[in-house]
Amino acid sequence: MKSTLKLALGLASAVTASTAVSSAAHAEDLTLCWAAWDPANALVELSKDFTKETGIGMKFEFVPWTNYADRFLNELNSHGKLCDLIIGDSQWIGGAAENGHYVKLNEFFDKEKISMDDFVPATVVGYSEWPKNTPNYWALPAMGDVVGWTYRKDWFSRPELQKEFKEKYGWDLAPPTTFDQLKQIAEFFQKRQIDGKTVYGASIYTERGSEGITMGAMDVLYSYGFQYENPKKAYEMEGFVNSEKSVKGLEFYKALYDCCTPPGASNSYMGEGVDAFKSGQVAMHMNFAFTWPGLQKDENVGGDKIGYFVNPKGPDGDQFAQLGGQGISVVSYSDKQEAALKYIKWFANKDVQAKWWSLGGYSCLNAVVKDTKFPSSQPYAQAFLDSMAVVKDFWAEPSYAPLLQASQKRFHDYVVAGQGSAKDALDGLVKDWTQVFQDDGKM
Amino acid sequence: MTEAGLTMLNRTADSVARSTPEPLARKVRGISDKGLAWLFISPTILLLLAINIFPLFWAIYLSFTNYRANRPGEVVKNLGLANYRRILGDQDIWIAMQTTAHFVFWTILLQTVIGFTLAWLIDRKFRGHAFWTTIILVPMMLSPAVVGNFWRFLYEPQIGLFAYVVSFFTGIAPTNVQMLSNVELAPWAIVIVDTWMWTPYVMLICLAGLRSIPEYIYEAAEVDRASNWRQFWSITLPMALPFIMLAVLFRGIENFKMFDMVNLLTGGGPGSTTEVASITLKRQAFESWRTGYSSAFAIILFVAVFGLANIYVKALNKVKQR
């Protein structure tokens, strides 16, 4: 009996000791929270170098895009300690800064000689600053992203289609530079038989639940003349959000949805867009640039069959694109802030950024993207650079969520459900947004 | 009574007293029977208070404030009845309520008619009725998440079976059968799925009602030469009515709260065509983070369901007492 007891005690001690050793070994493990997508896999690969260099292990908490905001905003709001580092969406910056979720990085940047001048200006404003256009930094630009377009280069280059297109529209079938051209191409391909299969014009964002249709419609609206507010008077939206030009832009988006999207594409966002393009359903495809490396590698539609172009110009020649992407921040509730800052320092390094790009991530470091070899480094690199030069972002206000919900509803009601007019939708949007800012005490 | 009889009676009384268990409370010094009873039920009461009652009162309190769960540090202001006024004056909320009423009405109507008919047929006890009963019950046993995804694929205009079946019977091209993206069809797409899933539930309750009707009543009706139709109208339907009404009550309350099915199938779209009250509530509470506002909306919904259910239960009791 005694010996049995000794054996049991010995085993228990051994288990306890091994657990303790294991805990000690992983005491400095950092948890990084992000969305579950291709760049996240690239980051896992990249972070192995960090562990090699510092001995700090990396754990990852990736959540699908549909739950990304809900999951991590809940985590931040409840002051959770799950994430030491978070790659949060660009719109979260205002709320995260004002509610104290993120560690302010100014002192750290100064100490480590990390300069925001070394990063693409649009990404610094979009992912790092709050208030916007002030030198208050809450994140390091991590993943540059922007809405752009892919097209079926192989279809566009077919002589018979080129001939037919030229006869019909009077210009060469090529990547569009204006939205009018884009619609003509989309109409040309809609319900066309190619290789015995019915194909459609374009896949665009129409998703209702999170942010899809807003990201898509804004992509067009910006270039048509939409402005969030009076540049001379903050939060004055009347005549800007619902200007005549904005109305025309929204009408165009609806016309594009009605004429040229695949059947049933009423709730389509990033994943559905990729599926539509990969399955050879559409001639053109609106999506964030992060999808491009995966499409480029695709056996059926990638390689020589795919081309990329920047969001086209509006009727007055204005050209903008919806900013995506995120910055990486240190969560203020983390007990491992020092280690997390080490990661930021390591990530800001030029060599790491270069490898990040080569693995499929989108670096925001000037030294990487302004390198003379960059445009030829990938077939989509030039389109990415050109797109990043014309970005605009959605409200980054602390109340971005109700602002986004309002636009989701107004745009979907008009574009997909066909309720009311574009003017009604934008007037309603002004009303909703005014209410949000009044609730915030900003108006 | 003789002395012997008295002794006998005393013995019996002693025996009864011995066999009767002594109140447990006497063994536990200082606690009365009532105290002991409270001791036993207090964990349940505490749980109930913590999980049901406290959140209810907390929600009532929040409904009078501007509290936002994503801004815990912000000063909470008392708004009085402002949230309630705003909700009752919000056109979108009324549209959501109308949409909810539309679903509740049509799903209950279809489920009751089909469910009762199926129960009536199953009650005939034809050959293989047990097998068919099991088959009919299958949809009800599936999880709403599975059903929602399953039907989303069925409704898919390019690859879904539903579009091909409709196309086969009507000649309309399958790609034009866009159940979930068409404003006119999307509400019906949800009604169809909910009816498919929950009709068996109504059928089960109705079947219990039909089986509770005593056979001798029908025998008496046969003796009186009542026709089958007369028997149905005068015996079957009135006697099964309390059960049918009970099924309507259960389904009505459930469908008033309908969320998962709509969320999975349409997410409230296209536009806001299928945005029922629960979806609006979720958006306000967990996407826009208007906690005080959404609490007020939840209280309004709670009062509406509670009030309607109470009126209905009174009617049900009257029917039962007939």
Tab-separated table of N, CA and C in Angstrom, chain B residues 44 48 51 57 94 127 137 157 162 184 187 194 200 229 242-243 248 256-257 270 290 305 308 316:
chain	number	residue	atom	x	y	z
B	44	THR	N	-31.883	27.062	-6.032
B	44	THR	CA	-32.641	27.257	-7.280
B	44	THR	C	-33.120	28.702	-7.379
B	48	LEU	N	-32.170	31.362	-10.218
B	48	LEU	CA	-33.240	32.008	-10.979
B	48	LEU	C	-33.099	33.532	-10.915
B	51	ILE	N	-29.940	34.511	-12.970
B	51	ILE	CA	-29.964	34.295	-14.430
B	51	ILE	C	-31.180	34.942	-15.100
B	57	PHE	N	-34.424	42.990	-14.573
B	57	PHE	CA	-34.488	44.298	-13.918
B	57	PHE	C	-33.340	45.204	-14.379
B	94	TRP	N	-41.179	49.773	-36.773
B	94	TRP	CA	-42.542	49.342	-37.105
B	94	TRP	C	-42.552	48.415	-38.316
B	127	ARG	N	-51.577	1.292	-42.678
B	127	ARG	CA	-50.408	0.423	-42.689
B	127	ARG	C	-49.129	1.274	-42.843
B	137	LEU	N	-41.205	13.425	-38.637
B	137	LEU	CA	-40.602	14.114	-37.481
B	137	LEU	C	-39.143	14.517	-37.705
B	157	PRO	N	-29.682	29.670	-56.807
B	157	PRO	CA	-30.283	29.648	-58.155
B	157	PRO	C	-29.470	28.899	-59.215
B	162	PHE	N	-33.981	23.258	-55.446
B	162	PHE	CA	-35.286	23.923	-55.401
B	162	PHE	C	-35.582	24.637	-56.725
B	184	GLU	N	-39.759	39.843	-53.344
B	184	GLU	CA	-41.085	39.236	-53.198
B	184	GLU	C	-40.991	37.821	-52.640
B	187	PRO	N	-39.323	36.533	-48.274
B	187	PRO	CA	-40.121	36.234	-47.075
B	187	PRO	C	-40.767	34.852	-47.138
B	194	ASP	N	-39.487	27.327	-42.359
B	194	ASP	CA	-39.990	27.207	-40.987
B	194	ASP	C	-41.163	26.226	-40.939
B	200	PRO	N	-44.092	19.248	-38.068
B	200	PRO	CA	-44.154	18.008	-37.295
B	200	PRO	C	-44.431	18.231	-35.805
B	229	TRP	N	-68.297	13.539	-41.723
B	229	TRP	CA	-68.098	14.999	-41.731
B	229	TRP	C	-68.663	15.628	-40.452
B	242	PRO	N	-58.402	22.570	-27.924
B	242	PRO	CA	-57.447	23.052	-26.914
B	242	PRO	C	-56.002	22.674	-27.257
B	243	PHE	N	-55.805	21.509	-27.834
B	243	PHE	CA	-54.448	21.076	-28.206
B	243	PHE	C	-53.913	21.905	-29.383
B	248	VAL	N	-50.529	26.398	-31.287
B	248	VAL	CA	-50.456	27.755	-31.841
B	248	VAL	C	-49.742	28.677	-30.858
B	256	PHE	N	-42.355	34.499	-32.895
B	256	PHE	CA	-42.201	35.925	-32.612
B	256	PHE	C	-40.727	36.231	-32.345
B	257	LYS	N	-40.026	35.255	-31.780
B	257	LYS	CA	-38.599	35.444	-31.463
B	257	LYS	C	-37.695	34.932	-32.592
B	270	PRO	N	-33.236	40.435	-48.767
B	270	PRO	CA	-32.540	41.535	-49.434
B	270	PRO	C	-33.045	42.892	-48.913
B	290	ARG	N	-25.880	49.967	-29.147
B	290	ARG	CA	-26.783	50.877	-28.420
B	290	ARG	C	-27.481	50.048	-27.344
B	305	VAL	N	-45.127	40.203	-26.234
B	305	VAL	CA	-45.315	38.746	-26.240
B	305	VAL	C	-46.072	38.312	-24.983
B	308	LEU	N	-49.814	39.465	-25.184
B	308	LEU	CA	-50.581	38.683	-26.158
B	308	LEU	C	-50.765	37.248	-25.675
B	316	LEU	N	-57.788	30.300	-24.281
B	316	LEU	CA	-57.567	28.855	-24.276
B	316	LEU	C	-58.281	28.202	-23.095
